[in-house]
Amino acid sequence: MQVVSTIAEVRAARPAFAQLGFVPTMGFLHEGHLSLIRRAKAACGAAAVSIFVNPTQFAPHEDLARYPRNLPRDLELAEAAGADLVFTPTPEEMYPPGFSTFIDPGLAHGAENAARPGHFRGVATVVAKLFGIMQPTLAVFGQKDAEQCVVIRKLVRDLDLPVTLDIAPTAREADGLAMSSRNSYLTPDQRAAAVVLIRALRAAEAVFAGGERDPEALRRTVLDILVQEPLGEVDYVALADLNSLEPLTAPAEAALLSLAVRFGHTRLIDNAILGAI
Ligand code: PAF
């Protein structure tokens, strides 16, 4: 496994791979990331990973400075998962003095976009840059960040980027909590309480399977469960169109159900796709 930190080094390494599966990450790798790396490797025969805590997708009050980092451990895990190339740039390498071009993906209706204004501008910008640097055949993202997946799909389509996207199912802990680097912030009590997210999503899936299509009734099902957990503070519960992310106001046969809940300073997100994709 080759570990490089400059764009010039990636450019020199890239021709060795006929096809390259790419997994962009912010590090502090967990089984969810590792499953994406294995998927990229299986699809392309070679896998690249970027580890970069991207400052432009954090608002000033968010957790950029304390975002968990452990590069030596990440490199061991990436290698064991089959990564061939790891790119670990500095912020200055990615955003040198004079950097001024940003990509605004629109999709303003998204619940996560509304909760984190500017976040997806940073994500779209860094992902477009990483695609330009790594020139992957395929890029693998986790469904846990559902709105991010919609944004990246739109980015690739709108800007004709020559990469195939692969969205992998959310990797979960044994009790159903979606794997996330931010889970490491949780106290034991908060960790136990966080299982309420998947309980609420599964309840909505069951009600949907039973025929309920009214978005407000589905939202209510989720909220009624979330509010029973005193350690969690609901940020949003949203039912949206799978492509436009517009909030659903009328019954629909398919929907993105997404939620964000705070446990102390830690904000967790999760989602379920209801109905046909
Ligand atoms: O999902 C993430 O970890 C980040 O948003 C990404 C895609 C690596 C861009 O910084």
PDB file of C-alpha atoms and ligand atoms in Angstrom:
ATOM      1  CA  MET A   1       0.000   0.000   0.000  1.00  0.00           C
ATOM      2  CA  GLN A   2       1.338   3.373  -1.017  1.00  0.00           C
ATOM      3  CA  VAL A   3       0.671   6.375   1.247  1.00  0.00           C
ATOM      4  CA  VAL A   4       1.035   9.804  -0.339  1.00  0.00           C
ATOM      5  CA  SER A   5       0.173  13.309   0.758  1.00  0.00           C
ATOM      6  CA  THR A   6       0.636  15.480  -2.325  1.00  0.00           C
ATOM      7  CA  ILE A   7      -1.377  15.762  -5.523  1.00  0.00           C
ATOM      8  CA  ALA A   8       1.828  15.329  -7.551  1.00  0.00           C
ATOM      9  CA  GLU A   9       2.451  11.971  -5.847  1.00  0.00           C
ATOM     10  CA  VAL A  10      -1.094  10.802  -6.668  1.00  0.00           C
ATOM     11  CA  ARG A  11      -0.579  11.821 -10.304  1.00  0.00           C
ATOM     12  CA  ALA A  12       2.626   9.752 -10.374  1.00  0.00           C
ATOM     13  CA  ALA A  13       0.980   6.712  -8.708  1.00  0.00           C
ATOM     14  CA  ARG A  14      -2.311   6.682 -10.614  1.00  0.00           C
ATOM     15  CA  PRO A  15      -1.154   5.173 -13.978  1.00  0.00           C
ATOM     16  CA  ALA A  16      -0.233   1.902 -12.201  1.00  0.00           C
ATOM     17  CA  PHE A  17      -3.949   1.115 -11.846  1.00  0.00           C
ATOM     18  CA  ALA A  18      -6.036   0.335 -14.915  1.00  0.00           C
ATOM     19  CA  GLN A  19      -9.228   0.639 -12.867  1.00  0.00           C
ATOM     20  CA  LEU A  20      -9.424   2.302  -9.488  1.00  0.00           C
ATOM     21  CA  GLY A  21     -12.213   2.146  -6.905  1.00  0.00           C
ATOM     22  CA  PHE A  22     -12.142   5.170  -4.608  1.00  0.00           C
ATOM     23  CA  VAL A  23     -13.454   5.712  -1.081  1.00  0.00           C
ATOM     24  CA  PRO A  24     -13.266   9.322   0.144  1.00  0.00           C
ATOM     25  CA  THR A  25     -13.210   9.513   3.942  1.00  0.00           C
ATOM     26  CA  MET A  26     -12.474  11.884   6.802  1.00  0.00           C
ATOM     27  CA  GLY A  27     -10.536   9.131   8.585  1.00  0.00           C
ATOM     28  CA  PHE A  28     -11.095   7.543  11.986  1.00  0.00           C
ATOM     29  CA  LEU A  29     -12.038   4.500   9.941  1.00  0.00           C
ATOM     30  CA  HIS A  30     -14.604   2.008  11.178  1.00  0.00           C
ATOM     31  CA  GLU A  31     -16.117  -1.159   9.757  1.00  0.00           C
ATOM     32  CA  GLY A  32     -18.467   0.940   7.584  1.00  0.00           C
ATOM     33  CA  HIS A  33     -15.512   2.525   5.749  1.00  0.00           C
ATOM     34  CA  LEU A  34     -13.685  -0.811   5.557  1.00  0.00           C
ATOM     35  CA  SER A  35     -16.678  -2.438   3.892  1.00  0.00           C
ATOM     36  CA  LEU A  36     -16.620   0.376   1.294  1.00  0.00           C
ATOM     37  CA  ILE A  37     -12.891  -0.201   0.683  1.00  0.00           C
ATOM     38  CA  ARG A  38     -13.473  -3.944   0.191  1.00  0.00           C
ATOM     39  CA  ARG A  39     -16.324  -3.147  -2.189  1.00  0.00           C
ATOM     40  CA  ALA A  40     -14.166  -0.747  -4.219  1.00  0.00           C
ATOM     41  CA  LYS A  41     -11.386  -3.335  -4.391  1.00  0.00           C
ATOM     42  CA  ALA A  42     -13.743  -6.134  -5.441  1.00  0.00           C
ATOM     43  CA  ALA A  43     -15.247  -4.007  -8.203  1.00  0.00           C
ATOM     44  CA  CYS A  44     -12.032  -2.563  -9.650  1.00  0.00           C
ATOM     45  CA  GLY A  45      -9.169  -4.788  -8.508  1.00  0.00           C
ATOM     46  CA  ALA A  46      -7.515  -1.776  -6.858  1.00  0.00           C
ATOM     47  CA  ALA A  47      -8.740   0.591  -4.148  1.00  0.00           C
ATOM     48  CA  ALA A  48      -7.742   4.115  -3.171  1.00  0.00           C
ATOM     49  CA  VAL A  49      -8.769   5.900   0.015  1.00  0.00           C
ATOM     50  CA  SER A  50      -8.492   9.569   0.885  1.00  0.00           C
ATOM     51  CA  ILE A  51      -8.242  10.630   4.500  1.00  0.00           C
ATOM     52  CA  PHE A  52      -8.934  14.342   4.810  1.00  0.00           C
ATOM     53  CA  VAL A  53     -10.976  16.193   7.420  1.00  0.00           C
ATOM     54  CA  ASN A  54     -12.315  18.761   5.003  1.00  0.00           C
ATOM     55  CA  PRO A  55     -12.526  22.184   6.690  1.00  0.00           C
ATOM     56  CA  THR A  56     -14.885  23.675   4.093  1.00  0.00           C
ATOM     57  CA  GLN A  57     -17.758  21.381   5.072  1.00  0.00           C
ATOM     58  CA  PHE A  58     -17.725  22.414   8.740  1.00  0.00           C
ATOM     59  CA  ALA A  59     -19.455  25.551  10.015  1.00  0.00           C
ATOM     60  CA  PRO A  60     -17.439  27.628  12.505  1.00  0.00           C
ATOM     61  CA  HIS A  61     -19.432  26.269  15.477  1.00  0.00           C
ATOM     62  CA  GLU A  62     -19.089  22.628  14.380  1.00  0.00           C
ATOM     63  CA  ASP A  63     -16.601  19.925  15.432  1.00  0.00           C
ATOM     64  CA  LEU A  64     -13.703  20.454  12.964  1.00  0.00           C
ATOM     65  CA  ALA A  65     -11.044  20.924  15.677  1.00  0.00           C
ATOM     66  CA  ARG A  66     -12.177  17.991  17.773  1.00  0.00           C
ATOM     67  CA  TYR A  67     -13.145  15.669  14.912  1.00  0.00           C
ATOM     68  CA  PRO A  68     -11.535  12.307  15.871  1.00  0.00           C
ATOM     69  CA  ARG A  69      -8.245  11.517  14.145  1.00  0.00           C
ATOM     70  CA  ASN A  70      -5.910   8.489  14.284  1.00  0.00           C
ATOM     71  CA  LEU A  71      -3.820   8.225  11.129  1.00  0.00           C
ATOM     72  CA  PRO A  72      -1.525   5.309  12.144  1.00  0.00           C
ATOM     73  CA  ARG A  73      -4.554   3.163  12.998  1.00  0.00           C
ATOM     74  CA  ASP A  74      -6.392   4.266   9.824  1.00  0.00           C
ATOM     75  CA  LEU A  75      -3.423   3.200   7.675  1.00  0.00           C
ATOM     76  CA  GLU A  76      -3.290  -0.233   9.301  1.00  0.00           C
ATOM     77  CA  LEU A  77      -7.032  -0.743   8.839  1.00  0.00           C
ATOM     78  CA  ALA A  78      -7.012   0.517   5.243  1.00  0.00           C
ATOM     79  CA  GLU A  79      -4.165  -1.816   4.349  1.00  0.00           C
ATOM     80  CA  ALA A  80      -5.883  -4.807   5.979  1.00  0.00           C
ATOM     81  CA  ALA A  81      -9.055  -3.981   3.997  1.00  0.00           C
ATOM     82  CA  GLY A  82      -7.065  -4.119   0.759  1.00  0.00           C
ATOM     83  CA  ALA A  83      -6.329  -0.456  -0.030  1.00  0.00           C
ATOM     84  CA  ASP A  84      -3.552   0.028  -2.588  1.00  0.00           C
ATOM     85  CA  LEU A  85      -3.236   3.809  -2.364  1.00  0.00           C
ATOM     86  CA  VAL A  86      -4.004   6.232   0.468  1.00  0.00           C
ATOM     87  CA  PHE A  87      -4.032  10.002  -0.019  1.00  0.00           C
ATOM     88  CA  THR A  88      -3.621  12.065   3.156  1.00  0.00           C
ATOM     89  CA  PRO A  89      -3.351  15.702   2.056  1.00  0.00           C
ATOM     90  CA  THR A  90      -2.938  18.710   4.314  1.00  0.00           C
ATOM     91  CA  PRO A  91      -5.531  21.503   4.188  1.00  0.00           C
ATOM     92  CA  GLU A  92      -2.892  23.657   2.427  1.00  0.00           C
ATOM     93  CA  GLU A  93      -2.427  21.008  -0.283  1.00  0.00           C
ATOM     94  CA  MET A  94      -6.167  20.975  -0.974  1.00  0.00           C
ATOM     95  CA  TYR A  95      -6.819  24.697  -0.455  1.00  0.00           C
ATOM     96  CA  PRO A  96      -3.641  26.611  -1.322  1.00  0.00           C
ATOM     97  CA  PRO A  97      -3.579  30.387  -0.932  1.00  0.00           C
ATOM     98  CA  GLY A  98      -5.800  31.965  -3.578  1.00  0.00           C
ATOM     99  CA  PHE A  99      -8.213  29.032  -3.782  1.00  0.00           C
ATOM    100  CA  SER A 100     -11.599  30.513  -4.680  1.00  0.00           C
ATOM    101  CA  THR A 101     -13.767  28.089  -6.707  1.00  0.00           C
ATOM    102  CA  PHE A 102     -16.670  26.411  -4.916  1.00  0.00           C
ATOM    103  CA  ILE A 103     -19.457  24.176  -6.177  1.00  0.00           C
ATOM    104  CA  ASP A 104     -22.976  24.864  -4.954  1.00  0.00           C
ATOM    105  CA  PRO A 105     -25.059  21.716  -5.513  1.00  0.00           C
ATOM    106  CA  GLY A 106     -28.402  23.465  -5.014  1.00  0.00           C
ATOM    107  CA  LEU A 107     -30.879  20.948  -3.539  1.00  0.00           C
ATOM    108  CA  ALA A 108     -31.653  23.598  -0.991  1.00  0.00           C
ATOM    109  CA  HIS A 109     -34.758  21.768   0.231  1.00  0.00           C
ATOM    110  CA  GLY A 110     -32.833  18.949   1.870  1.00  0.00           C
ATOM    111  CA  ALA A 111     -33.313  18.694   5.634  1.00  0.00           C
ATOM    112  CA  GLU A 112     -29.591  18.192   6.260  1.00  0.00           C
ATOM    113  CA  ASN A 113     -28.769  21.127   4.005  1.00  0.00           C
ATOM    114  CA  ALA A 114     -31.182  23.316   5.967  1.00  0.00           C
ATOM    115  CA  ALA A 115     -29.709  22.143   9.272  1.00  0.00           C
ATOM    116  CA  ARG A 116     -26.101  22.647   8.092  1.00  0.00           C
ATOM    117  CA  PRO A 117     -26.087  25.591   5.642  1.00  0.00           C
ATOM    118  CA  GLY A 118     -22.994  25.509   3.422  1.00  0.00           C
ATOM    119  CA  HIS A 119     -22.110  21.921   4.378  1.00  0.00           C
ATOM    120  CA  PHE A 120     -22.852  20.413   0.972  1.00  0.00           C
ATOM    121  CA  ARG A 121     -21.055  23.247  -0.820  1.00  0.00           C
ATOM    122  CA  GLY A 122     -17.929  22.083   1.019  1.00  0.00           C
ATOM    123  CA  VAL A 123     -18.679  18.411   0.349  1.00  0.00           C
ATOM    124  CA  ALA A 124     -19.370  18.914  -3.368  1.00  0.00           C
ATOM    125  CA  THR A 125     -16.246  21.039  -3.769  1.00  0.00           C
ATOM    126  CA  VAL A 126     -13.892  18.620  -2.045  1.00  0.00           C
ATOM    127  CA  VAL A 127     -15.407  15.547  -3.711  1.00  0.00           C
ATOM    128  CA  ALA A 128     -15.072  17.152  -7.163  1.00  0.00           C
ATOM    129  CA  LYS A 129     -11.453  17.999  -6.349  1.00  0.00           C
ATOM    130  CA  LEU A 130     -10.771  14.469  -5.083  1.00  0.00           C
ATOM    131  CA  PHE A 131     -12.294  12.989  -8.250  1.00  0.00           C
ATOM    132  CA  GLY A 132     -10.032  15.265 -10.318  1.00  0.00           C
ATOM    133  CA  ILE A 133      -7.000  14.201  -8.306  1.00  0.00           C
ATOM    134  CA  MET A 134      -7.657  10.443  -7.977  1.00  0.00           C
ATOM    135  CA  GLN A 135      -9.394   9.964 -11.359  1.00  0.00           C
ATOM    136  CA  PRO A 136     -11.272   6.913 -10.077  1.00  0.00           C
ATOM    137  CA  THR A 137     -13.240   4.515 -12.251  1.00  0.00           C
ATOM    138  CA  LEU A 138     -15.741   4.025  -9.442  1.00  0.00           C
ATOM    139  CA  ALA A 139     -16.402   5.915  -6.201  1.00  0.00           C
ATOM    140  CA  VAL A 140     -18.121   4.251  -3.260  1.00  0.00           C
ATOM    141  CA  PHE A 141     -20.229   6.136  -0.699  1.00  0.00           C
ATOM    142  CA  GLY A 142     -22.287   4.892   2.241  1.00  0.00           C
ATOM    143  CA  GLN A 143     -26.072   5.216   2.280  1.00  0.00           C
ATOM    144  CA  LYS A 144     -25.854   6.474   5.880  1.00  0.00           C
ATOM    145  CA  ASP A 145     -25.210   9.939   4.460  1.00  0.00           C
ATOM    146  CA  ALA A 146     -28.284   9.747   2.243  1.00  0.00           C
ATOM    147  CA  GLU A 147     -28.466  13.432   1.392  1.00  0.00           C
ATOM    148  CA  GLN A 148     -24.745  13.449   0.589  1.00  0.00           C
ATOM    149  CA  CYS A 149     -25.375  10.559  -1.825  1.00  0.00           C
ATOM    150  CA  VAL A 150     -28.088  12.574  -3.604  1.00  0.00           C
ATOM    151  CA  VAL A 151     -25.767  15.591  -3.777  1.00  0.00           C
ATOM    152  CA  ILE A 152     -22.866  13.553  -5.210  1.00  0.00           C
ATOM    153  CA  ARG A 153     -25.118  11.819  -7.751  1.00  0.00           C
ATOM    154  CA  LYS A 154     -26.297  15.245  -8.918  1.00  0.00           C
ATOM    155  CA  LEU A 155     -22.737  16.607  -8.954  1.00  0.00           C
ATOM    156  CA  VAL A 156     -21.553  13.761 -11.194  1.00  0.00           C
ATOM    157  CA  ARG A 157     -24.535  14.099 -13.515  1.00  0.00           C
ATOM    158  CA  ASP A 158     -24.622  17.895 -13.727  1.00  0.00           C
ATOM    159  CA  LEU A 159     -20.875  18.293 -14.277  1.00  0.00           C
ATOM    160  CA  ASP A 160     -20.458  15.157 -16.460  1.00  0.00           C
ATOM    161  CA  LEU A 161     -17.751  13.786 -14.208  1.00  0.00           C
ATOM    162  CA  PRO A 162     -16.342  10.530 -15.636  1.00  0.00           C
ATOM    163  CA  VAL A 163     -16.894   8.312 -12.604  1.00  0.00           C
ATOM    164  CA  THR A 164     -19.405   5.609 -11.720  1.00  0.00           C
ATOM    165  CA  LEU A 165     -21.061   5.898  -8.309  1.00  0.00           C
ATOM    166  CA  ASP A 166     -21.763   2.979  -6.039  1.00  0.00           C
ATOM    167  CA  ILE A 167     -23.898   3.529  -2.935  1.00  0.00           C
ATOM    168  CA  ALA A 168     -23.363   0.842  -0.301  1.00  0.00           C
ATOM    169  CA  PRO A 169     -25.890  -0.075   2.396  1.00  0.00           C
ATOM    170  CA  THR A 170     -25.367   1.485   5.831  1.00  0.00           C
ATOM    171  CA  ALA A 171     -23.080  -0.613   8.037  1.00  0.00           C
ATOM    172  CA  ARG A 172     -24.619  -1.062  11.493  1.00  0.00           C
ATOM    173  CA  GLU A 173     -23.549  -2.147  14.963  1.00  0.00           C
ATOM    174  CA  ALA A 174     -25.150  -5.315  16.373  1.00  0.00           C
ATOM    175  CA  ASP A 175     -27.961  -3.254  17.949  1.00  0.00           C
ATOM    176  CA  GLY A 176     -28.659  -1.399  14.695  1.00  0.00           C
ATOM    177  CA  LEU A 177     -26.875   1.911  15.360  1.00  0.00           C
ATOM    178  CA  ALA A 178     -25.424   3.196  12.099  1.00  0.00           C
ATOM    179  CA  MET A 179     -21.615   3.141  12.214  1.00  0.00           C
ATOM    180  CA  SER A 180     -20.133   6.632  12.352  1.00  0.00           C
ATOM    181  CA  SER A 181     -16.833   8.139  13.456  1.00  0.00           C
ATOM    182  CA  ARG A 182     -18.930  10.476  15.624  1.00  0.00           C
ATOM    183  CA  ASN A 183     -20.244   7.522  17.678  1.00  0.00           C
ATOM    184  CA  SER A 184     -16.883   7.709  19.462  1.00  0.00           C
ATOM    185  CA  TYR A 185     -18.031  10.962  21.128  1.00  0.00           C
ATOM    186  CA  LEU A 186     -20.952   9.254  22.887  1.00  0.00           C
ATOM    187  CA  THR A 187     -20.887   8.519  26.614  1.00  0.00           C
ATOM    188  CA  PRO A 188     -21.989   4.971  27.539  1.00  0.00           C
ATOM    189  CA  ASP A 189     -25.462   6.274  28.464  1.00  0.00           C
ATOM    190  CA  GLN A 190     -25.787   8.198  25.200  1.00  0.00           C
ATOM    191  CA  ARG A 191     -24.530   5.188  23.236  1.00  0.00           C
ATOM    192  CA  ALA A 192     -27.240   3.014  24.793  1.00  0.00           C
ATOM    193  CA  ALA A 193     -29.871   5.695  24.131  1.00  0.00           C
ATOM    194  CA  ALA A 194     -28.821   6.140  20.481  1.00  0.00           C
ATOM    195  CA  VAL A 195     -30.476   2.852  19.542  1.00  0.00           C
ATOM    196  CA  VAL A 196     -33.692   4.896  19.474  1.00  0.00           C
ATOM    197  CA  LEU A 197     -32.778   6.080  15.956  1.00  0.00           C
ATOM    198  CA  ILE A 198     -33.026   2.644  14.390  1.00  0.00           C
ATOM    199  CA  ARG A 199     -36.055   1.749  16.517  1.00  0.00           C
ATOM    200  CA  ALA A 200     -37.852   4.793  15.138  1.00  0.00           C
ATOM    201  CA  LEU A 201     -36.827   4.079  11.534  1.00  0.00           C
ATOM    202  CA  ARG A 202     -37.903   0.442  11.793  1.00  0.00           C
ATOM    203  CA  ALA A 203     -41.262   1.464  13.235  1.00  0.00           C
ATOM    204  CA  ALA A 204     -41.836   3.755  10.253  1.00  0.00           C
ATOM    205  CA  GLU A 205     -40.809   0.980   7.851  1.00  0.00           C
ATOM    206  CA  ALA A 206     -43.334  -1.338   9.496  1.00  0.00           C
ATOM    207  CA  VAL A 207     -46.123   1.251   9.313  1.00  0.00           C
ATOM    208  CA  PHE A 208     -45.222   1.954   5.656  1.00  0.00           C
ATOM    209  CA  ALA A 209     -45.260  -1.798   4.916  1.00  0.00           C
ATOM    210  CA  GLY A 210     -48.716  -1.866   6.501  1.00  0.00           C
ATOM    211  CA  GLY A 211     -49.939   0.620   3.894  1.00  0.00           C
ATOM    212  CA  GLU A 212     -49.487   4.037   5.548  1.00  0.00           C
ATOM    213  CA  ARG A 213     -48.426   6.614   2.948  1.00  0.00           C
ATOM    214  CA  ASP A 214     -49.337   9.901   4.613  1.00  0.00           C
ATOM    215  CA  PRO A 215     -46.005  11.706   5.174  1.00  0.00           C
ATOM    216  CA  GLU A 216     -47.235  13.442   8.318  1.00  0.00           C
ATOM    217  CA  ALA A 217     -48.426  10.154   9.861  1.00  0.00           C
ATOM    218  CA  LEU A 218     -45.064   8.546   9.063  1.00  0.00           C
ATOM    219  CA  ARG A 219     -43.198  11.495  10.582  1.00  0.00           C
ATOM    220  CA  ARG A 220     -45.406  11.290  13.678  1.00  0.00           C
ATOM    221  CA  THR A 221     -44.581   7.575  14.069  1.00  0.00           C
ATOM    222  CA  VAL A 222     -40.881   8.406  14.121  1.00  0.00           C
ATOM    223  CA  LEU A 223     -41.205  11.453  16.376  1.00  0.00           C
ATOM    224  CA  ASP A 224     -43.392   9.647  18.912  1.00  0.00           C
ATOM    225  CA  ILE A 225     -40.596   7.119  19.430  1.00  0.00           C
ATOM    226  CA  LEU A 226     -37.714   9.603  19.402  1.00  0.00           C
ATOM    227  CA  VAL A 227     -39.273  11.864  22.042  1.00  0.00           C
ATOM    228  CA  GLN A 228     -39.502   8.924  24.455  1.00  0.00           C
ATOM    229  CA  GLU A 229     -35.696   9.039  24.773  1.00  0.00           C
ATOM    230  CA  PRO A 230     -34.804  11.814  27.248  1.00  0.00           C
ATOM    231  CA  LEU A 231     -31.094  11.926  26.288  1.00  0.00           C
ATOM    232  CA  GLY A 232     -31.890  12.647  22.648  1.00  0.00           C
ATOM    233  CA  GLU A 233     -32.944  16.005  21.259  1.00  0.00           C
ATOM    234  CA  VAL A 234     -34.560  15.783  17.831  1.00  0.00           C
ATOM    235  CA  ASP A 235     -33.012  18.065  15.220  1.00  0.00           C
ATOM    236  CA  TYR A 236     -35.309  16.971  12.370  1.00  0.00           C
ATOM    237  CA  VAL A 237     -37.380  14.131  11.003  1.00  0.00           C
ATOM    238  CA  ALA A 238     -37.990  14.563   7.275  1.00  0.00           C
ATOM    239  CA  LEU A 239     -39.778  12.736   4.496  1.00  0.00           C
ATOM    240  CA  ALA A 240     -38.494  13.845   1.151  1.00  0.00           C
ATOM    241  CA  ASP A 241     -38.536  13.033  -2.541  1.00  0.00           C
ATOM    242  CA  LEU A 242     -35.638  10.664  -3.266  1.00  0.00           C
ATOM    243  CA  ASN A 243     -34.211  12.806  -6.065  1.00  0.00           C
ATOM    244  CA  SER A 244     -35.128  16.424  -5.432  1.00  0.00           C
ATOM    245  CA  LEU A 245     -35.081  16.178  -1.604  1.00  0.00           C
ATOM    246  CA  GLU A 246     -38.235  18.323  -1.571  1.00  0.00           C
ATOM    247  CA  PRO A 247     -40.300  17.618   1.544  1.00  0.00           C
ATOM    248  CA  LEU A 248     -43.262  15.357   0.795  1.00  0.00           C
ATOM    249  CA  THR A 249     -46.609  16.986   1.356  1.00  0.00           C
ATOM    250  CA  ALA A 250     -48.785  14.275  -0.231  1.00  0.00           C
ATOM    251  CA  PRO A 251     -48.804  10.464  -0.025  1.00  0.00           C
ATOM    252  CA  ALA A 252     -46.021   8.880  -2.107  1.00  0.00           C
ATOM    253  CA  GLU A 253     -44.979   5.355  -3.003  1.00  0.00           C
ATOM    254  CA  ALA A 254     -41.317   6.089  -2.261  1.00  0.00           C
ATOM    255  CA  ALA A 255     -39.608   8.446   0.132  1.00  0.00           C
ATOM    256  CA  LEU A 256     -36.364   9.212   1.870  1.00  0.00           C
ATOM    257  CA  LEU A 257     -37.029   9.197   5.610  1.00  0.00           C
ATOM    258  CA  SER A 258     -34.136  10.905   7.344  1.00  0.00           C
ATOM    259  CA  LEU A 259     -33.499  12.095  10.850  1.00  0.00           C
ATOM    260  CA  ALA A 260     -30.938  13.877  12.976  1.00  0.00           C
ATOM    261  CA  VAL A 261     -30.833  13.654  16.759  1.00  0.00           C
ATOM    262  CA  ARG A 262     -28.456  15.282  19.236  1.00  0.00           C
ATOM    263  CA  PHE A 263     -27.049  13.468  22.236  1.00  0.00           C
ATOM    264  CA  GLY A 264     -25.265  16.196  24.196  1.00  0.00           C
ATOM    265  CA  HIS A 265     -22.878  17.802  21.680  1.00  0.00           C
ATOM    266  CA  THR A 266     -23.001  14.807  19.345  1.00  0.00           C
ATOM    267  CA  ARG A 267     -25.314  14.919  16.377  1.00  0.00           C
ATOM    268  CA  LEU A 268     -26.219  11.589  14.770  1.00  0.00           C
ATOM    269  CA  ILE A 269     -27.992  11.063  11.462  1.00  0.00           C
ATOM    270  CA  ASP A 270     -29.642   8.014   9.947  1.00  0.00           C
ATOM    271  CA  ASN A 271     -32.219   7.250   7.262  1.00  0.00           C
ATOM    272  CA  ALA A 272     -34.377   4.668   5.572  1.00  0.00           C
ATOM    273  CA  ILE A 273     -35.639   4.479   2.022  1.00  0.00           C
ATOM    274  CA  LEU A 274     -39.320   3.694   2.065  1.00  0.00           C
ATOM    275  CA  GLY A 275     -40.815   1.966  -0.948  1.00  0.00           C
ATOM    276  CA  ALA A 276     -39.375   1.346  -4.388  1.00  0.00           C
ATOM    277  CA  ILE A 277     -36.117   3.000  -5.417  1.00  0.00           C
TER     278      ILE A 277
HETATM  279  O1  PAF B   1     -18.690  11.401   4.092  1.00  0.00           O
HETATM  280  C1  PAF B   1     -17.608  11.945   4.391  1.00  0.00           C
HETATM  281  O2  PAF B   1     -16.802  11.441   5.195  1.00  0.00           O
HETATM  282  C2  PAF B   1     -17.243  13.289   3.767  1.00  0.00           C
HETATM  283  O3  PAF B   1     -18.359  14.094   3.660  1.00  0.00           O
HETATM  284  C3  PAF B   1     -16.499  13.154   2.442  1.00  0.00           C
HETATM  285  C4  PAF B   1     -17.372  12.504   1.371  1.00  0.00           C
HETATM  286  C5  PAF B   1     -15.233  12.341   2.627  1.00  0.00           C
HETATM  287  C6  PAF B   1     -16.106  14.542   1.911  1.00  0.00           C
HETATM  288  O4  PAF B   1     -15.264  15.201   2.796  1.00  0.00           O
END
